Amino acid sequence: LGVGPALVAAFVAAFAAAFAGTALAQPAAGTSAPPATAAAEGPRGNLVSAAWLHRQLGQPDLLLLDASGTQAFQAQHIPGAVGVDLYRYGGREASATEIERRLQSWGVSAGQRIVVYDQGASMMATWLFFELLHAGVPAGDLFVLDGGLHQWRDSGGAMTKEPTPAPARGSFRVTSLQEPLRTRLPEMLVASGDRRNHALVEALEPSYHFGGSAFFDRPGHIPHAVMLPSGDLYNADKTFKSADDIRRMLGYLGVEPE
């Protein structure tokens, strides 16, 4: 839980790449996305629909985490959701012990199905997804609500401003952090210098890539970074584009599984 704001948009691209078949969910190459009725029947990789959540909400093994941030959570959220504001922890990298305490304070226990959502087409749900994955929560237990709160509202889902009671403290133990999921500076430098065997993907907006906006007063981008704004990975209804569409986008940019 020590990732700075300048980096978190990359989690959307990483999640989308995984959804497209390089890590978490692997639809067969050449197959089309399932129809809406099929997608509503069960999880699609690590994505779940609003219709699925309607049926599952209230089940004792389901933990619902709202990653939208404190202000948005207080304005409206799904009843029973636990608010998680990652920005309140700052950019300092936390120890495994500290991360364990945080997860337990959110009610995380082993064996739960954990659904994360945000306002829709945002980076927050995918950021929290990867923080949980990095802490050792199994990928098969983690899901993102496709389209977030936007889809939930459109499906007639209940909303509330009432605070959610603090959850019972979870029992999840962080035995080891999943370091291969993170890229450190040396790996990033290698990716920047070795385009044949690496892809360095920038998920920020074009204004950052071309220097119109600047982090730490340094405009521009890391040399050889490929621009893939996270917003390009969503449909107009704030759901993720299909795995085939994302694969085509990545292929156009030269990002291949090998």
C-alpha atoms as a printed R data frame, in Angstrom:
    type eleno elety resid chain resno       x       y       z
1   ATOM     1    CA   LEU     A     1   0.000   0.000   0.000
2   ATOM     2    CA   GLY     A     2   2.834   2.338  -0.784
3   ATOM     3    CA   VAL     A     3   2.159   3.378  -4.391
4   ATOM     4    CA   GLY     A     4   2.190   7.090  -5.203
5   ATOM     5    CA   PRO     A     5  -0.682   8.840  -7.003
6   ATOM     6    CA   ALA     A     6   1.450   9.319 -10.112
7   ATOM     7    CA   LEU     A     7   1.589   5.557 -10.635
8   ATOM     8    CA   VAL     A     8  -1.816   4.172  -9.761
9   ATOM     9    CA   ALA     A     9  -3.409   4.666 -13.190
10  ATOM    10    CA   ALA     A    10  -1.103   1.908 -14.406
11  ATOM    11    CA   PHE     A    11  -3.109  -0.601 -12.369
12  ATOM    12    CA   VAL     A    12  -6.029  -0.138 -14.765
13  ATOM    13    CA   ALA     A    13  -3.816  -1.054 -17.703
14  ATOM    14    CA   ALA     A    14  -2.307  -3.976 -15.808
15  ATOM    15    CA   PHE     A    15  -5.716  -5.300 -14.835
16  ATOM    16    CA   ALA     A    16  -6.957  -4.873 -18.396
17  ATOM    17    CA   ALA     A    17  -3.920  -6.706 -19.780
18  ATOM    18    CA   ALA     A    18  -4.569  -9.525 -17.331
19  ATOM    19    CA   PHE     A    19  -8.229  -9.612 -18.297
20  ATOM    20    CA   ALA     A    20  -7.170  -9.736 -21.946
21  ATOM    21    CA   GLY     A    21  -5.385 -13.003 -21.330
22  ATOM    22    CA   THR     A    22  -1.872 -12.451 -20.027
23  ATOM    23    CA   ALA     A    23  -2.395 -13.290 -16.351
24  ATOM    24    CA   LEU     A    24  -5.648 -13.512 -14.417
25  ATOM    25    CA   ALA     A    25  -8.394 -14.341 -16.877
26  ATOM    26    CA   GLN     A    26  -7.662 -16.165 -20.096
27  ATOM    27    CA   PRO     A    27 -10.456 -16.366 -22.678
28  ATOM    28    CA   ALA     A    28  -9.500 -18.495 -25.635
29  ATOM    29    CA   ALA     A    29  -7.806 -16.527 -28.390
30  ATOM    30    CA   GLY     A    30 -10.178 -15.615 -31.184
31  ATOM    31    CA   THR     A    31 -13.323 -15.993 -29.135
32  ATOM    32    CA   SER     A    32 -15.738 -13.116 -28.732
33  ATOM    33    CA   ALA     A    33 -16.883 -11.659 -25.440
34  ATOM    34    CA   PRO     A    34 -19.847 -13.522 -23.931
35  ATOM    35    CA   PRO     A    35 -23.293 -11.978 -24.399
36  ATOM    36    CA   ALA     A    36 -24.676  -9.815 -21.626
37  ATOM    37    CA   THR     A    37 -26.960 -12.580 -20.396
38  ATOM    38    CA   ALA     A    38 -24.041 -14.982 -20.029
39  ATOM    39    CA   ALA     A    39 -21.904 -12.354 -18.313
40  ATOM    40    CA   ALA     A    40 -24.681 -11.814 -15.771
41  ATOM    41    CA   GLU     A    41 -24.753 -15.501 -14.807
42  ATOM    42    CA   GLY     A    42 -21.339 -15.605 -13.172
43  ATOM    43    CA   PRO     A    43 -17.927 -13.963 -12.964
44  ATOM    44    CA   ARG     A    44 -16.106 -13.257 -16.217
45  ATOM    45    CA   GLY     A    45 -12.555 -13.796 -15.114
46  ATOM    46    CA   ASN     A    46 -12.133 -11.313 -12.285
47  ATOM    47    CA   LEU     A    47 -15.050  -9.152 -13.403
48  ATOM    48    CA   VAL     A    48 -18.595  -9.425 -12.053
49  ATOM    49    CA   SER     A    49 -21.711  -7.685 -13.299
50  ATOM    50    CA   ALA     A    50 -24.224  -5.642 -11.356
51  ATOM    51    CA   ALA     A    51 -26.782  -8.405 -11.971
52  ATOM    52    CA   TRP     A    52 -24.450 -10.953 -10.365
53  ATOM    53    CA   LEU     A    53 -23.887  -8.694  -7.360
54  ATOM    54    CA   HIS     A    54 -27.642  -8.237  -6.919
55  ATOM    55    CA   ARG     A    55 -27.938 -11.996  -6.450
56  ATOM    56    CA   GLN     A    56 -24.876 -12.380  -4.214
57  ATOM    57    CA   LEU     A    57 -25.155  -9.323  -1.968
58  ATOM    58    CA   GLY     A    58 -25.762 -10.316   1.633
59  ATOM    59    CA   GLN     A    59 -24.117 -13.741   1.377
60  ATOM    60    CA   PRO     A    60 -21.976 -14.364   4.480
61  ATOM    61    CA   ASP     A    61 -18.809 -15.091   2.482
62  ATOM    62    CA   LEU     A    62 -19.039 -11.925   0.381
63  ATOM    63    CA   LEU     A    63 -17.074  -8.801   1.376
64  ATOM    64    CA   LEU     A    64 -17.850  -5.636  -0.573
65  ATOM    65    CA   LEU     A    65 -15.178  -2.913  -0.610
66  ATOM    66    CA   ASP     A    66 -15.817   0.612  -1.934
67  ATOM    67    CA   ALA     A    67 -12.540   2.062  -3.188
68  ATOM    68    CA   SER     A    68 -14.000   5.370  -4.391
69  ATOM    69    CA   GLY     A    69 -12.514   7.485  -1.607
70  ATOM    70    CA   THR     A    70 -13.921   9.008   1.549
71  ATOM    71    CA   GLN     A    71 -15.863  11.902   0.028
72  ATOM    72    CA   ALA     A    72 -17.526   9.788  -2.668
73  ATOM    73    CA   PHE     A    73 -18.279   6.993  -0.182
74  ATOM    74    CA   GLN     A    74 -19.977   9.403   2.203
75  ATOM    75    CA   ALA     A    75 -22.071  10.819  -0.636
76  ATOM    76    CA   GLN     A    76 -23.452   7.425  -1.660
77  ATOM    77    CA   HIS     A    77 -22.453   3.787  -1.631
78  ATOM    78    CA   ILE     A    78 -23.899   0.298  -1.862
79  ATOM    79    CA   PRO     A    79 -25.479  -0.731   1.466
80  ATOM    80    CA   GLY     A    80 -23.091  -2.883   3.471
81  ATOM    81    CA   ALA     A    81 -19.980  -1.792   1.579
82  ATOM    82    CA   VAL     A    82 -16.850  -1.058   3.587
83  ATOM    83    CA   GLY     A    83 -15.137   2.156   2.520
84  ATOM    84    CA   VAL     A    84 -11.414   1.943   1.741
85  ATOM    85    CA   ASP     A    85  -9.602   5.189   0.944
86  ATOM    86    CA   LEU     A    86  -6.113   4.247  -0.218
87  ATOM    87    CA   TYR     A    87  -4.970   7.848  -0.409
88  ATOM    88    CA   ARG     A    88  -5.261   8.232   3.338
89  ATOM    89    CA   TYR     A    89  -2.243   5.928   3.757
90  ATOM    90    CA   GLY     A    90   0.064   8.193   1.769
91  ATOM    91    CA   GLY     A    91   2.848   7.133  -0.575
92  ATOM    92    CA   ARG     A    92   5.122   5.466   1.954
93  ATOM    93    CA   GLU     A    93   5.673   1.749   1.379
94  ATOM    94    CA   ALA     A    94   4.190  -0.227   4.260
95  ATOM    95    CA   SER     A    95   5.559  -3.338   5.933
96  ATOM    96    CA   ALA     A    96   3.788  -6.682   5.700
97  ATOM    97    CA   THR     A    97   2.689  -6.313   9.324
98  ATOM    98    CA   GLU     A    98   1.136  -2.912   8.669
99  ATOM    99    CA   ILE     A    99  -0.584  -4.148   5.514
100 ATOM   100    CA   GLU     A   100  -2.006  -7.092   7.454
101 ATOM   101    CA   ARG     A   101  -3.492  -4.741  10.048
102 ATOM   102    CA   ARG     A   102  -5.098  -2.655   7.323
103 ATOM   103    CA   LEU     A   103  -6.656  -5.635   5.576
104 ATOM   104    CA   GLN     A   104  -7.987  -6.973   8.844
105 ATOM   105    CA   SER     A   105  -9.494  -3.565   9.661
106 ATOM   106    CA   TRP     A   106 -11.423  -3.784   6.387
107 ATOM   107    CA   GLY     A   107 -12.822  -7.158   7.442
108 ATOM   108    CA   VAL     A   108 -10.691  -9.308   5.129
109 ATOM   109    CA   SER     A   109 -10.486 -13.001   6.081
110 ATOM   110    CA   ALA     A   110  -9.258 -16.052   4.202
111 ATOM   111    CA   GLY     A   111 -11.835 -17.811   2.053
112 ATOM   112    CA   GLN     A   112 -13.980 -14.765   1.368
113 ATOM   113    CA   ARG     A   113 -15.120 -13.593  -2.024
114 ATOM   114    CA   ILE     A   114 -14.057  -9.954  -2.168
115 ATOM   115    CA   VAL     A   115 -15.742  -7.582  -4.619
116 ATOM   116    CA   VAL     A   116 -14.151  -4.177  -5.133
117 ATOM   117    CA   TYR     A   117 -15.837  -1.246  -6.843
118 ATOM   118    CA   ASP     A   118 -15.428   2.473  -7.490
119 ATOM   119    CA   GLN     A   119 -17.478   5.085  -9.338
120 ATOM   120    CA   GLY     A   120 -16.869   3.304 -12.639
121 ATOM   121    CA   ALA     A   121 -14.109   3.752 -15.261
122 ATOM   122    CA   SER     A   122 -11.744   4.811 -12.498
123 ATOM   123    CA   MET     A   123  -8.358   3.572 -11.337
124 ATOM   124    CA   MET     A   124  -9.343   3.093  -7.703
125 ATOM   125    CA   ALA     A   125 -10.946  -0.373  -7.826
126 ATOM   126    CA   THR     A   126  -8.086  -1.851  -9.844
127 ATOM   127    CA   TRP     A   127  -5.566  -0.210  -7.497
128 ATOM   128    CA   LEU     A   128  -7.203  -1.829  -4.468
129 ATOM   129    CA   PHE     A   129  -7.502  -5.124  -6.380
130 ATOM   130    CA   PHE     A   130  -3.731  -5.227  -6.898
131 ATOM   131    CA   GLU     A   131  -2.967  -4.155  -3.336
132 ATOM   132    CA   LEU     A   132  -4.995  -7.117  -2.095
133 ATOM   133    CA   LEU     A   133  -3.326  -9.411  -4.637
134 ATOM   134    CA   HIS     A   134   0.103  -8.143  -3.586
135 ATOM   135    CA   ALA     A   135  -0.786  -8.902   0.042
136 ATOM   136    CA   GLY     A   136  -1.421 -12.527  -0.884
137 ATOM   137    CA   VAL     A   137  -5.187 -12.652  -1.308
138 ATOM   138    CA   PRO     A   138  -5.759 -15.354  -3.975
139 ATOM   139    CA   ALA     A   139  -6.717 -14.008  -7.402
140 ATOM   140    CA   GLY     A   140  -9.627 -16.462  -7.492
141 ATOM   141    CA   ASP     A   141 -11.168 -14.703  -4.483
142 ATOM   142    CA   LEU     A   142 -10.908 -11.181  -5.930
143 ATOM   143    CA   PHE     A   143 -13.379  -9.473  -8.215
144 ATOM   144    CA   VAL     A   144 -14.045  -6.016  -9.641
145 ATOM   145    CA   LEU     A   145 -17.600  -4.800 -10.230
146 ATOM   146    CA   ASP     A   146 -17.632  -4.068 -13.956
147 ATOM   147    CA   GLY     A   147 -18.874  -0.526 -14.490
148 ATOM   148    CA   GLY     A   148 -18.731   0.195 -10.772
149 ATOM   149    CA   LEU     A   149 -21.337   2.320  -9.071
150 ATOM   150    CA   HIS     A   150 -22.497   3.656 -12.432
151 ATOM   151    CA   GLN     A   151 -23.700   0.212 -13.522
152 ATOM   152    CA   TRP     A   152 -25.088  -0.544 -10.064
153 ATOM   153    CA   ARG     A   153 -27.277   2.579 -10.160
154 ATOM   154    CA   ASP     A   154 -28.411   1.881 -13.725
155 ATOM   155    CA   SER     A   155 -29.475  -1.628 -12.715
156 ATOM   156    CA   GLY     A   156 -31.716  -0.248  -9.957
157 ATOM   157    CA   GLY     A   157 -29.368  -1.138  -7.122
158 ATOM   158    CA   ALA     A   158 -29.979   0.351  -3.701
159 ATOM   159    CA   MET     A   159 -27.850   3.286  -2.590
160 ATOM   160    CA   THR     A   160 -27.340   4.835   0.826
161 ATOM   161    CA   LYS     A   161 -25.537   7.660   2.600
162 ATOM   162    CA   GLU     A   162 -25.729   5.884   5.943
163 ATOM   163    CA   PRO     A   163 -22.338   4.930   7.389
164 ATOM   164    CA   THR     A   164 -21.547   1.243   7.263
165 ATOM   165    CA   PRO     A   165 -20.888  -0.171  10.748
166 ATOM   166    CA   ALA     A   166 -17.266  -1.113  11.254
167 ATOM   167    CA   PRO     A   167 -16.807  -4.711  10.058
168 ATOM   168    CA   ALA     A   168 -15.776  -7.494  12.378
169 ATOM   169    CA   ARG     A   169 -11.991  -7.581  12.357
170 ATOM   170    CA   GLY     A   170 -10.764  -9.946   9.688
171 ATOM   171    CA   SER     A   171  -8.338 -12.788  10.242
172 ATOM   172    CA   PHE     A   172  -6.337 -12.655   6.993
173 ATOM   173    CA   ARG     A   173  -2.607 -13.218   7.557
174 ATOM   174    CA   VAL     A   174  -0.015 -11.703   5.256
175 ATOM   175    CA   THR     A   175   2.601 -14.457   5.233
176 ATOM   176    CA   SER     A   176   4.601 -12.897   2.405
177 ATOM   177    CA   LEU     A   177   4.129 -10.076  -0.065
178 ATOM   178    CA   GLN     A   178   3.853 -11.091  -3.706
179 ATOM   179    CA   GLU     A   179   6.830  -9.106  -4.910
180 ATOM   180    CA   PRO     A   180   6.786 -10.398  -8.531
181 ATOM   181    CA   LEU     A   181   3.609  -8.354  -9.012
182 ATOM   182    CA   ARG     A   182   5.515  -5.129  -8.440
183 ATOM   183    CA   THR     A   183   8.117  -3.541 -10.664
184 ATOM   184    CA   ARG     A   184  10.979  -1.747  -8.965
185 ATOM   185    CA   LEU     A   185  13.207   0.916 -10.485
186 ATOM   186    CA   PRO     A   186  15.851  -1.497 -11.846
187 ATOM   187    CA   GLU     A   187  13.215  -3.507 -13.752
188 ATOM   188    CA   MET     A   188  11.659  -0.315 -15.100
189 ATOM   189    CA   LEU     A   189  15.031   0.888 -16.370
190 ATOM   190    CA   VAL     A   190  15.597  -2.438 -18.103
191 ATOM   191    CA   ALA     A   191  12.161  -2.219 -19.739
192 ATOM   192    CA   SER     A   192  12.905   1.311 -20.939
193 ATOM   193    CA   GLY     A   193  16.178   0.234 -22.524
194 ATOM   194    CA   ASP     A   194  15.167  -3.166 -23.930
195 ATOM   195    CA   ARG     A   195  12.146  -2.649 -26.155
196 ATOM   196    CA   ARG     A   196  12.611  -5.988 -27.905
197 ATOM   197    CA   ASN     A   197  11.853  -8.014 -24.779
198 ATOM   198    CA   HIS     A   198   9.879  -5.569 -22.644
199 ATOM   199    CA   ALA     A   199   6.887  -3.257 -22.889
200 ATOM   200    CA   LEU     A   200   6.831  -0.111 -20.765
201 ATOM   201    CA   VAL     A   201   3.200   1.056 -20.742
202 ATOM   202    CA   GLU     A   202   2.170   4.502 -19.560
203 ATOM   203    CA   ALA     A   203  -1.486   4.630 -18.465
204 ATOM   204    CA   LEU     A   204  -1.614   8.382 -17.802
205 ATOM   205    CA   GLU     A   205  -3.391  10.913 -19.995
206 ATOM   206    CA   PRO     A   206  -1.778  12.361 -23.153
207 ATOM   207    CA   SER     A   207  -1.160  15.697 -21.426
208 ATOM   208    CA   TYR     A   208   1.365  13.960 -19.165
209 ATOM   209    CA   HIS     A   209   2.964  11.981 -21.988
210 ATOM   210    CA   PHE     A   210   3.494  15.046 -24.189
211 ATOM   211    CA   GLY     A   211   4.505  17.387 -21.387
212 ATOM   212    CA   GLY     A   212   1.441  19.594 -20.987
213 ATOM   213    CA   SER     A   213   1.161  18.454 -17.373
214 ATOM   214    CA   ALA     A   214   4.110  17.616 -15.180
215 ATOM   215    CA   PHE     A   215   4.776  15.476 -12.141
216 ATOM   216    CA   PHE     A   216   7.385  16.972  -9.813
217 ATOM   217    CA   ASP     A   217   7.999  19.790 -12.369
218 ATOM   218    CA   ARG     A   218   9.411  17.347 -14.905
219 ATOM   219    CA   PRO     A   219   7.259  17.213 -18.052
220 ATOM   220    CA   GLY     A   220   7.262  14.336 -20.492
221 ATOM   221    CA   HIS     A   221   7.488  10.576 -20.105
222 ATOM   222    CA   ILE     A   222   9.985   7.807 -19.448
223 ATOM   223    CA   PRO     A   223  11.963   7.078 -22.632
224 ATOM   224    CA   HIS     A   224  10.340   4.468 -24.890
225 ATOM   225    CA   ALA     A   225   7.110   4.351 -22.853
226 ATOM   226    CA   VAL     A   226   4.054   3.340 -24.872
227 ATOM   227    CA   MET     A   227   1.044   5.557 -24.217
228 ATOM   228    CA   LEU     A   228  -2.174   3.727 -23.327
229 ATOM   229    CA   PRO     A   229  -4.451   6.106 -21.380
230 ATOM   230    CA   SER     A   230  -6.479   4.118 -18.877
231 ATOM   231    CA   GLY     A   231  -9.692   5.747 -20.103
232 ATOM   232    CA   ASP     A   232  -9.265   4.009 -23.482
233 ATOM   233    CA   LEU     A   233  -9.869   0.649 -21.794
234 ATOM   234    CA   TYR     A   234 -13.505   1.421 -20.939
235 ATOM   235    CA   ASN     A   235 -16.721   1.483 -22.897
236 ATOM   236    CA   ALA     A   236 -19.059   4.491 -22.797
237 ATOM   237    CA   ASP     A   237 -21.100   2.761 -20.064
238 ATOM   238    CA   LYS     A   238 -17.941   2.573 -17.893
239 ATOM   239    CA   THR     A   239 -17.565  -1.213 -18.252
240 ATOM   240    CA   PHE     A   240 -14.274  -2.684 -19.422
241 ATOM   241    CA   LYS     A   241 -13.908  -3.267 -23.131
242 ATOM   242    CA   SER     A   242 -13.939  -6.898 -24.176
243 ATOM   243    CA   ALA     A   243 -10.855  -9.072 -23.884
244 ATOM   244    CA   ASP     A   244 -10.622  -9.222 -27.681
245 ATOM   245    CA   ASP     A   245 -10.784  -5.436 -27.989
246 ATOM   246    CA   ILE     A   246  -8.075  -4.991 -25.354
247 ATOM   247    CA   ARG     A   247  -5.883  -7.625 -27.013
248 ATOM   248    CA   ARG     A   248  -6.213  -5.759 -30.317
249 ATOM   249    CA   MET     A   249  -5.317  -2.465 -28.634
250 ATOM   250    CA   LEU     A   250  -2.276  -3.988 -26.972
251 ATOM   251    CA   GLY     A   251  -1.207  -5.684 -30.203
252 ATOM   252    CA   TYR     A   252  -1.463  -2.393 -32.108
253 ATOM   253    CA   LEU     A   253   0.910  -0.862 -29.560
254 ATOM   254    CA   GLY     A   254   3.310  -3.783 -29.891
255 ATOM   255    CA   VAL     A   255   2.510  -5.305 -26.490
256 ATOM   256    CA   GLU     A   256   2.487  -9.061 -27.017
257 ATOM   257    CA   PRO     A   257   2.231 -11.978 -24.517
258 ATOM   258    CA   GLU     A   258   5.729 -13.163 -25.403
